[in-house]
Short mmCIF file of C-alpha atoms and ligand atoms in Angstrom, two decimals:
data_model
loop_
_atom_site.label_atom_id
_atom_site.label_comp_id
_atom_site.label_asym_id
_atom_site.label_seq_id
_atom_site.Cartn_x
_atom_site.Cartn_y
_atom_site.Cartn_z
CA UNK A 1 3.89 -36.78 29.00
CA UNK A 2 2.08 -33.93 29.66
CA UNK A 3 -0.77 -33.28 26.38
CA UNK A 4 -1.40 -29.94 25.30
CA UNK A 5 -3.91 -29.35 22.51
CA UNK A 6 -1.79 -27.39 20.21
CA UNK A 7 -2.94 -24.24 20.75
CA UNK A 8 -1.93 -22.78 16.98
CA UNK A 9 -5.09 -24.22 16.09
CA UNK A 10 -8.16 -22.31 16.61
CA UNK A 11 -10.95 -24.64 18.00
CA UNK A 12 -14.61 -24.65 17.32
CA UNK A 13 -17.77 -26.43 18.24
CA UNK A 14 -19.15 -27.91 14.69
CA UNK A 15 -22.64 -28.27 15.48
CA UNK A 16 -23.65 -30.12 19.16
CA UNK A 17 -21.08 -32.68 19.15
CA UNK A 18 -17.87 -32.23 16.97
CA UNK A 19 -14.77 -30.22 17.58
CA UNK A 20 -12.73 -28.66 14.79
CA UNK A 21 -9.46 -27.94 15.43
CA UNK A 22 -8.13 -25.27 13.14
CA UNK A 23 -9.25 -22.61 10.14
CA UNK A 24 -8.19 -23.59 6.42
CA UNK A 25 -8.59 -26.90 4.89
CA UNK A 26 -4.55 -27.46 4.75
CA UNK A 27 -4.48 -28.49 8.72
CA UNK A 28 -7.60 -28.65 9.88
CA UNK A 29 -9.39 -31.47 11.95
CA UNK A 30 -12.45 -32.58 12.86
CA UNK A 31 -13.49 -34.79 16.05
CA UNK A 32 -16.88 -36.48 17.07
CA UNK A 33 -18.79 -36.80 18.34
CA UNK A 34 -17.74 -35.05 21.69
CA UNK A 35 -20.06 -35.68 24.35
CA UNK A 36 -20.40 -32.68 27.45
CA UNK A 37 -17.78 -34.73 29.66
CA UNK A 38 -15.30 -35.25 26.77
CA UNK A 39 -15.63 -31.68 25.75
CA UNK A 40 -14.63 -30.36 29.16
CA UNK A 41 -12.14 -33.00 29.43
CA UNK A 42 -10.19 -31.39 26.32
CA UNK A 43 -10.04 -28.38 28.28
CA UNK A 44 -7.51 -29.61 30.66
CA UNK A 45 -5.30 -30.81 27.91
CA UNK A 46 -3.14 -27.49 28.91
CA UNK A 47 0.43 -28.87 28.98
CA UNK A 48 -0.02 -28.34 32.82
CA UNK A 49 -1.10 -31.94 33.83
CA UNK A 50 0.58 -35.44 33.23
CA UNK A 51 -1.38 -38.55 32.81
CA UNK A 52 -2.10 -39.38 36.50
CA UNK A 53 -3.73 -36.38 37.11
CA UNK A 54 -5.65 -35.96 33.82
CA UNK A 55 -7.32 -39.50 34.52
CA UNK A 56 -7.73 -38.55 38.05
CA UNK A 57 -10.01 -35.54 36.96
CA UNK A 58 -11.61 -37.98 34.43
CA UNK A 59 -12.67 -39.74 36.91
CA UNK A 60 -14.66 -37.02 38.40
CA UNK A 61 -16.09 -35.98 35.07
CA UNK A 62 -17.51 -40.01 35.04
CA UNK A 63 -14.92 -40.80 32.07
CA UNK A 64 -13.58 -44.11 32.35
CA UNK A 65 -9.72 -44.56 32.26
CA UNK A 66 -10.54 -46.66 28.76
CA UNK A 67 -11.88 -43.96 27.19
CA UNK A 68 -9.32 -41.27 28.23
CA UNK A 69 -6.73 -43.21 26.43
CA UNK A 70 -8.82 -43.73 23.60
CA UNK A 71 -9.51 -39.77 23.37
CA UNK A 72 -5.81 -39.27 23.48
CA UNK A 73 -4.75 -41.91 20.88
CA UNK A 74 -7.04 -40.40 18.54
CA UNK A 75 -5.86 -36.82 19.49
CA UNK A 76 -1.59 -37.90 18.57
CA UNK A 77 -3.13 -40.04 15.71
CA UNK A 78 -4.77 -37.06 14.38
CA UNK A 79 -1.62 -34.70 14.82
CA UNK A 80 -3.59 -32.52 17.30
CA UNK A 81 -1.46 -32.97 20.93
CA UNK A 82 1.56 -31.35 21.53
CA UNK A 83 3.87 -32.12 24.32
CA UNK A 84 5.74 -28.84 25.90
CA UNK A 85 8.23 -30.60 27.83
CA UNK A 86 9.45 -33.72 26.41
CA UNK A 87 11.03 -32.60 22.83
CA UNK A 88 15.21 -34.44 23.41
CA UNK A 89 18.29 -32.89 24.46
CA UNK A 90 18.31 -30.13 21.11
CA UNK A 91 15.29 -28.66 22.51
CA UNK A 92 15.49 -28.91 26.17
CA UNK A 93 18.70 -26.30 25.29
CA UNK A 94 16.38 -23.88 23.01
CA UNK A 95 13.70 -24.19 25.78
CA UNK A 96 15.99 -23.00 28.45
CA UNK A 97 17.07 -19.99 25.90
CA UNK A 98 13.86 -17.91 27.01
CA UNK A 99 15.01 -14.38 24.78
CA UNK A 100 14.87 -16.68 21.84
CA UNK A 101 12.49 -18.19 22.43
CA UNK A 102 10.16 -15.48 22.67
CA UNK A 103 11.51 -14.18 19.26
CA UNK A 104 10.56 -17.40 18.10
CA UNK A 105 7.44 -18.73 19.53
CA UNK A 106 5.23 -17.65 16.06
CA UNK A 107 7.55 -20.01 14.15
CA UNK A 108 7.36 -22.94 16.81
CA UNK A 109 3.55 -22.11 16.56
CA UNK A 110 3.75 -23.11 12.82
CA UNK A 111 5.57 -25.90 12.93
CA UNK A 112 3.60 -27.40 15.64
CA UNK A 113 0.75 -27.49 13.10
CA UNK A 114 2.93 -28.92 10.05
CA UNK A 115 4.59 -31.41 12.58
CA UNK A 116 2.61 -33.88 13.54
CA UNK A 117 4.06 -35.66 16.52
CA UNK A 118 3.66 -33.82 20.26
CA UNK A 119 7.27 -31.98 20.46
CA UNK A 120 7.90 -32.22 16.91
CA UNK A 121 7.77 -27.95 16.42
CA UNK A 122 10.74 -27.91 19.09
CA UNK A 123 12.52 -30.64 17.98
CA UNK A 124 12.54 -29.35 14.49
CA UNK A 125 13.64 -25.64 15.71
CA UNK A 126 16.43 -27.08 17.36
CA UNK A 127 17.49 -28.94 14.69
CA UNK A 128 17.80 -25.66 12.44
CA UNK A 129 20.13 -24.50 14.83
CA UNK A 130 22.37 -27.22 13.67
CA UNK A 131 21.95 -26.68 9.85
CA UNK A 132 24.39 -24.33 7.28
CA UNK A 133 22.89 -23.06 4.21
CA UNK A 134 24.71 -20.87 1.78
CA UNK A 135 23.23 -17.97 -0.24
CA UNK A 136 24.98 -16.77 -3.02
CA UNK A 137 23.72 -13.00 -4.01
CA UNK A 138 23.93 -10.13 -1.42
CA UNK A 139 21.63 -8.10 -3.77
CA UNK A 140 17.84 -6.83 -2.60
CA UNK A 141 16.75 -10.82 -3.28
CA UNK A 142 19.71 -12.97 -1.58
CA UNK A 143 20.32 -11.02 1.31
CA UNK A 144 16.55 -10.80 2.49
CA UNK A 145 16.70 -14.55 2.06
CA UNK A 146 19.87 -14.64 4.03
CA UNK A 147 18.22 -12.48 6.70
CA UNK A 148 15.00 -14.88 6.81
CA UNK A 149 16.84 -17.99 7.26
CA UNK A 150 18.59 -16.26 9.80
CA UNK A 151 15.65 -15.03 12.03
CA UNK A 152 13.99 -18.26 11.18
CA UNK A 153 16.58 -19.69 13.81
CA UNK A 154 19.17 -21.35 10.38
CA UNK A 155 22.33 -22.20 13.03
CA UNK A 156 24.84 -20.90 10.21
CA UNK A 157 23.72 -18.91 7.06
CA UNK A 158 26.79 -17.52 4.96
CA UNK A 159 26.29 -14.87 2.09
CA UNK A 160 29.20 -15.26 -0.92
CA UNK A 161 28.55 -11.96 -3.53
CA UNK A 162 31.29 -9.51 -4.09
CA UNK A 163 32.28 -5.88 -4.36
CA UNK A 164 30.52 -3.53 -2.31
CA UNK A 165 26.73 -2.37 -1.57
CA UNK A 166 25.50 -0.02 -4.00
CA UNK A 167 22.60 2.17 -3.28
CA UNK A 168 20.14 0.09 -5.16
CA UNK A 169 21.11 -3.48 -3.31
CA UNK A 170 19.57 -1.93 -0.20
CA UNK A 171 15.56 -3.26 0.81
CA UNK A 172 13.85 -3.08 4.19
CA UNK A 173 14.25 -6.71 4.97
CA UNK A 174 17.97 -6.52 3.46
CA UNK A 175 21.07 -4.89 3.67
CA UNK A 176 20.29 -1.66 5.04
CA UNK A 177 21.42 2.45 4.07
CA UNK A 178 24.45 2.08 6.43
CA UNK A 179 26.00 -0.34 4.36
CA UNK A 180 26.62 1.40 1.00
CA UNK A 181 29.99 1.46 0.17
CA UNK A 182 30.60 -1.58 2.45
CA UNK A 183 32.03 -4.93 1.08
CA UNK A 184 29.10 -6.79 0.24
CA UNK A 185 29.89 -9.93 1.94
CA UNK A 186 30.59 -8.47 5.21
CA UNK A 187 27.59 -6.46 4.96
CA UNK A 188 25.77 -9.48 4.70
CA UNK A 189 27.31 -11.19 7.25
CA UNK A 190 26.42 -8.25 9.95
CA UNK A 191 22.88 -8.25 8.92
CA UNK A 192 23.14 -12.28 9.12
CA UNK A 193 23.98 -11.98 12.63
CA UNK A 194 21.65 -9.24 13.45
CA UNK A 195 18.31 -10.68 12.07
CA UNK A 196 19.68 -14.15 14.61
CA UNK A 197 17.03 -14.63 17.15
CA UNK A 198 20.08 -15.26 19.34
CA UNK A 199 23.87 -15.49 19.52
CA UNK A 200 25.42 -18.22 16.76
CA UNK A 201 25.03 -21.90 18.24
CA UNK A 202 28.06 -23.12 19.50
CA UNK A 203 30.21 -25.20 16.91
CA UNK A 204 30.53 -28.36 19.27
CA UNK A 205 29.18 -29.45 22.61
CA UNK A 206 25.74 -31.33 23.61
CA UNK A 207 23.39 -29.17 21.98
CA UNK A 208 24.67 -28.84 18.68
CA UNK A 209 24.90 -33.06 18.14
CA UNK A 210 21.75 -33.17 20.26
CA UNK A 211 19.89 -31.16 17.41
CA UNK A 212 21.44 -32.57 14.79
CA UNK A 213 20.56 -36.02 15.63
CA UNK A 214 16.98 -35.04 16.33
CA UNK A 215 16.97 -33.43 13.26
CA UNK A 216 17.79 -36.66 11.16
CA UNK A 217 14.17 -38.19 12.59
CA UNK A 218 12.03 -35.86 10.46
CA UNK A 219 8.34 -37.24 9.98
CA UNK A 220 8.44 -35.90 6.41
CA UNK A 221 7.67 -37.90 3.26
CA UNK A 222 10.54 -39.28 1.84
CA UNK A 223 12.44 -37.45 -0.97
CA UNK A 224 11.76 -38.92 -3.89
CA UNK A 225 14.72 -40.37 -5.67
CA UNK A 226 16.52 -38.16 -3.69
CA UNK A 227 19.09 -40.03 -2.02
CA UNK A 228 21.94 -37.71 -2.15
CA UNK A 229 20.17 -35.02 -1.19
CA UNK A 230 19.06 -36.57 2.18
CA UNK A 231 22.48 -38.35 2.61
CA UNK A 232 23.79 -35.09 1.93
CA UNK A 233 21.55 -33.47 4.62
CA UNK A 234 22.00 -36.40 7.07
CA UNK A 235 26.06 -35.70 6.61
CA UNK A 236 25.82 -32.32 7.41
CA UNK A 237 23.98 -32.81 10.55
CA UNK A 238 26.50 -35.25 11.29
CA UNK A 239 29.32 -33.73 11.27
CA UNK A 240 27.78 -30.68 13.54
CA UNK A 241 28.26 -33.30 16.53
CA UNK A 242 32.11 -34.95 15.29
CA UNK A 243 34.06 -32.37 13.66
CA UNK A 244 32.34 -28.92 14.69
CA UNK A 245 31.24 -27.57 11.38
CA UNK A 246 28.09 -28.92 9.34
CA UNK A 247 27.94 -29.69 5.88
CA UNK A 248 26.06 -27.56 3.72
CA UNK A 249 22.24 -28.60 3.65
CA UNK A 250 21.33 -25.94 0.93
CA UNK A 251 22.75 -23.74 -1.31
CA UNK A 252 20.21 -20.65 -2.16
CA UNK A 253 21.40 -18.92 -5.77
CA UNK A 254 20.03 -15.32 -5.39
CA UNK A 255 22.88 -13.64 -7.93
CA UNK A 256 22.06 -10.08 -8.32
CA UNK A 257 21.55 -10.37 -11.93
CA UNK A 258 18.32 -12.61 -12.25
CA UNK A 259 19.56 -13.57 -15.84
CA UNK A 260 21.80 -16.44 -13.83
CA UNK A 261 18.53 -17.75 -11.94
CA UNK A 262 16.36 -17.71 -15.25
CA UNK A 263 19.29 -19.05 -17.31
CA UNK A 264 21.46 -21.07 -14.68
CA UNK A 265 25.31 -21.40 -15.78
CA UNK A 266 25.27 -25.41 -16.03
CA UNK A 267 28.97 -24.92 -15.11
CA UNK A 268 28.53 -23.36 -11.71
CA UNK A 269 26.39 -26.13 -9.96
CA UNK A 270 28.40 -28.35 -11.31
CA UNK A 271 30.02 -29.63 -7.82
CA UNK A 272 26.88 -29.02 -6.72
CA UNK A 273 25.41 -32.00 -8.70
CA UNK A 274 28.68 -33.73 -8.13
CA UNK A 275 28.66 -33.34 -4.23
CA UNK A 276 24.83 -33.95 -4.33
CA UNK A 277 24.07 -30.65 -2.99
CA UNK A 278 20.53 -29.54 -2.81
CA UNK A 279 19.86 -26.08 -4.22
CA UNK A 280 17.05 -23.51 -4.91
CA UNK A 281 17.26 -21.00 -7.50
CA UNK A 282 15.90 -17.62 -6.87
CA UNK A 283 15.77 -13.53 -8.11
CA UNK A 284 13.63 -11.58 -10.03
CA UNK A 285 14.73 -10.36 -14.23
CA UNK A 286 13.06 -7.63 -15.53
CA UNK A 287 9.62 -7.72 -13.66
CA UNK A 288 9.74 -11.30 -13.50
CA UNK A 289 10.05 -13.33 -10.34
CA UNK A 290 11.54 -16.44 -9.86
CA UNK A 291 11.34 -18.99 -7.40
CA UNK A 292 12.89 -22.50 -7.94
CA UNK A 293 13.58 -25.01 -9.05
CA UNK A 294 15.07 -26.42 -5.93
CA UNK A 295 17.49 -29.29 -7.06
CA UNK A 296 17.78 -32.37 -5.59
CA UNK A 297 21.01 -34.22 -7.14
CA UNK A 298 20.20 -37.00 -9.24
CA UNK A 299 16.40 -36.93 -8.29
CA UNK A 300 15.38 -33.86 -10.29
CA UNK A 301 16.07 -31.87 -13.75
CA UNK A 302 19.06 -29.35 -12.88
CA UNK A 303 20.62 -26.65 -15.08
CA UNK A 304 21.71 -28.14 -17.62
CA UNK A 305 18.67 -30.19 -17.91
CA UNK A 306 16.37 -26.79 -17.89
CA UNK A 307 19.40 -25.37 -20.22
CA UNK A 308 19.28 -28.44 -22.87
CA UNK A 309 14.98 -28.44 -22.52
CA UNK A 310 14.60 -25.42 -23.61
CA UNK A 311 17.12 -25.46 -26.35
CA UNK A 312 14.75 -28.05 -27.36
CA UNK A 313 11.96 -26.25 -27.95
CA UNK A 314 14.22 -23.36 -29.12
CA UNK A 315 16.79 -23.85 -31.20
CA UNK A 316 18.19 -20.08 -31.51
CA UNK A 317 18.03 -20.32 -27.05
CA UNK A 318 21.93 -21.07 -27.15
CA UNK A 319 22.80 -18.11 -29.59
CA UNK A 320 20.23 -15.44 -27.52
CA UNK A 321 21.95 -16.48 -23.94
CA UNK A 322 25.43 -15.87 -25.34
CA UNK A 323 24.37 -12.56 -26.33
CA UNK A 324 22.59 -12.08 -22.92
CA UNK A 325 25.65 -12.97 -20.89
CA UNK A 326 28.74 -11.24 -22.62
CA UNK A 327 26.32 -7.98 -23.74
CA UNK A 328 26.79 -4.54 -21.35
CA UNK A 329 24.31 -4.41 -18.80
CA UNK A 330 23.52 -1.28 -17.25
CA UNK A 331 24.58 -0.73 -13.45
CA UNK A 332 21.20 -0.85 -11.62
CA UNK A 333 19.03 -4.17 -13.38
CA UNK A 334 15.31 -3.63 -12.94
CA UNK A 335 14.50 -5.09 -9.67
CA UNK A 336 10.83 -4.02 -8.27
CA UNK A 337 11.53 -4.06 -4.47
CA UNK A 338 8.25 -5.34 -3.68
CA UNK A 339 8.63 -8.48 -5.83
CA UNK A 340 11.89 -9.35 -4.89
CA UNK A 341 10.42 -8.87 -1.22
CA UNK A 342 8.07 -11.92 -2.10
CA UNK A 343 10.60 -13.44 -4.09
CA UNK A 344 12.52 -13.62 -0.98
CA UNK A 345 10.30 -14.63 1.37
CA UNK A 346 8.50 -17.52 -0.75
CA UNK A 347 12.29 -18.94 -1.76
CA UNK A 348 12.89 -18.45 2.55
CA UNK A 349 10.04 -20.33 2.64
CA UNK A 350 10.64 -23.32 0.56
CA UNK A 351 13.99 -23.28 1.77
CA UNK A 352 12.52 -24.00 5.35
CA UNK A 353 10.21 -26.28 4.41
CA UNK A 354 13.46 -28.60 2.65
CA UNK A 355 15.17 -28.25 5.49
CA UNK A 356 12.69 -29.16 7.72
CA UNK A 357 12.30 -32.29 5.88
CA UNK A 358 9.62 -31.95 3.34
CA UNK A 359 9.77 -31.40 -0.16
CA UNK A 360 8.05 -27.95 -1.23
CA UNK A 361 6.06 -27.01 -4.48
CA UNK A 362 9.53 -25.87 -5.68
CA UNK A 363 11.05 -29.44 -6.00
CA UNK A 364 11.90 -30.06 -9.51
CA UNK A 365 9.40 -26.65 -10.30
CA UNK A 366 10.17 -23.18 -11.06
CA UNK A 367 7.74 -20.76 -9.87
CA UNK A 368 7.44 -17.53 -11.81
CA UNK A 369 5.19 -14.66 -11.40
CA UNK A 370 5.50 -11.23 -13.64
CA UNK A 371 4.59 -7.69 -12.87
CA UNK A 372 1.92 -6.46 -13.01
CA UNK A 373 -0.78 -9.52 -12.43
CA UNK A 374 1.82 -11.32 -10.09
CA UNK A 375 -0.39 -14.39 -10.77
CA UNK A 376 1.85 -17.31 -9.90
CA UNK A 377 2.96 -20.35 -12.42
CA UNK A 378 4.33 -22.85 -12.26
CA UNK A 379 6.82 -25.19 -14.76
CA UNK A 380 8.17 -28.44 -13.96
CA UNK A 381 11.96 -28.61 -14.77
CA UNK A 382 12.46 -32.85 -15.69
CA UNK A 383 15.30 -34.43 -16.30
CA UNK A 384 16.83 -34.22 -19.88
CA UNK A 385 17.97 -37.28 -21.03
CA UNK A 386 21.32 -35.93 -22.55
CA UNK A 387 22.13 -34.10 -19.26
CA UNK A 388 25.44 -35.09 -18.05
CA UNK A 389 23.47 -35.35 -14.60
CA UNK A 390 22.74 -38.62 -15.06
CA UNK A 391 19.35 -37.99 -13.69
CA UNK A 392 16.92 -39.17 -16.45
CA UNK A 393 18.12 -42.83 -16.33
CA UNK A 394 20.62 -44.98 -18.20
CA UNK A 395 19.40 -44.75 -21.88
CA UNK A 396 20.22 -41.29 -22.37
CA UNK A 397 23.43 -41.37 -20.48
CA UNK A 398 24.62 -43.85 -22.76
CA UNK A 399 23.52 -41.88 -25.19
CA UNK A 400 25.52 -38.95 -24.42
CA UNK A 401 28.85 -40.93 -23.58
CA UNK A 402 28.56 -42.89 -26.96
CA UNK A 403 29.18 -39.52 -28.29
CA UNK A 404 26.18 -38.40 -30.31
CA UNK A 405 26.97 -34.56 -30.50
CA UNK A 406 23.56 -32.86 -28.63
CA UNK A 407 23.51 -30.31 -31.83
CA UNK A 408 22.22 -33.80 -33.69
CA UNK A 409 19.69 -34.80 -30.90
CA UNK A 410 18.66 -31.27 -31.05
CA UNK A 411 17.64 -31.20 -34.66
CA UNK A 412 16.86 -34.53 -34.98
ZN1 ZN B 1 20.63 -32.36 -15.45
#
């Protein structure tokens, strides 16, 4: 091992004798009380030295051996210590990639302060290379969030949309002017592989499985009631090391017309919930941004629970989206290109964070935020107990399949 003080986090002297390591309250750590020697002992904690030469120069700053591993217990225990060059196979390959690397040392940066354990940031990298996602919408929200997992170092990120790129579908971080005219998909797919911090990860070979293994040994919480969506994940990272192409770890639903994000067709995720496929909604209606919920089969409310809660508290919902969905729409839909910009990039975001084994504010939550306060909300999407989901538990299923119409439930 050779300890490194992970140097994302900005280090200060806290009055005479305690370090804190880092800025905002979300990571930050505080150590004491530091004498002189121990202070200038952290100093060599560089990445440059292994263990018999850091206790060697202990010993010439009077620290006993004792206390040395004491200091460095804490320092793991307390996520601070990073290790650059023991991280497994996965990232001993994205090490020795030094061009992407250096597009992606910001990112490592980050995760080394999420991640706790020393070599977690590369091991976690390396483990996106391994990972598919799907994004389905190549408009000014889906492919910017196509584009983001790409650069973000996703191994395989395919864009489904059709027809071809209209004037309005193009945004700085999305498809750009060139492709007008272009089918959509391919379009996509060329500004997929250009936003890459590299070429695509092989399909087989040592460093795909190698990622994909490390990738199953997340430190993340657990996913609550989530089973199928981490056996789904686990699958996927699987199969990158047997058969060459990874299950889908995420779908992203970006459709061009935000009406399908704020009003999900129940019908379309359906083998989604069936396969236990995670996915995150996202897009912006009107001035309205939308990010989430992100679905975890059978552990969260889906779209036909959010459809069936809010005919619930609405009973002429049902008659208002048929109107919404077979009525004309004009060609352009309002779309402010800043908000779908942050649309984009916080659904990116949470997408990352699932993927990199956590479960993000958008678990089970839609996040919505309208023009022109932009002040964020958020509304937890539960499980409806008539959903054919299953998810809210026995009672209701039975329910359902004993064939009370859910007209009488409703008014009832
Ligand atoms: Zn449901």
């Amino acid at each position: 091992m050779y300890p490194m003080l992970k140097p994302a986090l900005r280090r200060a002297w806290r009055g005479r004798n305690t370090v804190q390591f880092g800025v905002t309250p979300a990571h930050a750590v505080t150590l004491g009380p530091v004498d002189i020697a121990t202070g200038s002992f952290l100093e060599l904690l560089d990445g440059t030295r292994g263990l018999p030469l850091l206790h060697e120069e202990a010993r010439a700053l009077d620290l006993p051996e004792r206390h040395v591993n004491l200091l460095l217990g804490r320092l793991a225990e307390a996520g601070l210590l990073d290790d650059p060059r023991s991280a497994g196979p996965g990232a001993d390959a994205l090490r020795r990639r030094v061009e992407v690397m250096d597009r992606q040392r910001p990112d490592v940066a980050s995760l080394s302060v999420v991640r706790p354990d020393p070599g977690g940031s590369l091991r976690q990298m390396a483990a996106r290379r391994a990972m598919r996602v799907q994004v389905r919408g190549a408009g000014r929200v889906g492919a910017s969030i196509a584009s983001v997992l790409s650069g973000a170092g996703v191994g395989q990120v395919e864009v489904l949309d059709g027809g071809r790129a209209e004037p309005w579908d193009v945004a700085p971080g999305g498809l750009p002017p060139a492709s007008v005219g272009e089918r959509r998909d391919v379009a996509a797919r060329q500004l997929v592989r250009r936003s890459a911090p590299g070429p695509a990860p092989r399909r087989t070979g040592a460093d795909g499985a190698g990622a994909g293994r490390t990738g199953t040994n997340g430190t993340g919480p657990e996913r609550p009631g989530g089973g199928p969506a981490t056996a789904g994940a686990r699958a996927g990272a699987d199969l990158a090391g047997s058969a060459g192409q990874p299950g889908l770890s995420l779908v992203v639903v970006a459709p061009r017309d935000g009406l399908a994000v704020y009003a999900p067709v129940v019908d379309t995720a359906g083998p989604w919930i069936a396969s236990g496929t995670p996915h995150l909604y996202a897009g912006v209606i009107e001035a309205t941004g939308l990010v989430g919920p992100l679905v975890l089969p059978g552990g969260t409310g889906c779209a036909g629970c959010l459809e069936l809660h809010r005919a619930d508290r609405d009973p002429q919902w049902p008659r208002m989206l048929a109107q919404w969905r077979s009525g004309r729409r004009e060609a352009a839909p309002a779309c402010d290109l800043a908000l779908a910009t942050a649309v984009a990039g916080l659904a990116a975001a949470h997408a990352l964070a699932f993927l990199d084994g956590d479960l993000p504010a958008s678990t089970g939550t839609r996040w919505e935020a309208a023009l022109p306060l932009l002040d964020w909300r958020s509304e937890p999407i539960g499980p409806h107990p008539e959903c054919s989901c299953g998810t809210a538990g026995g009672a209701g299923r039975e329910r359902a399949s004993g064939g009370v119409p859910a007209q009488d439930t409703m008014a009832g």
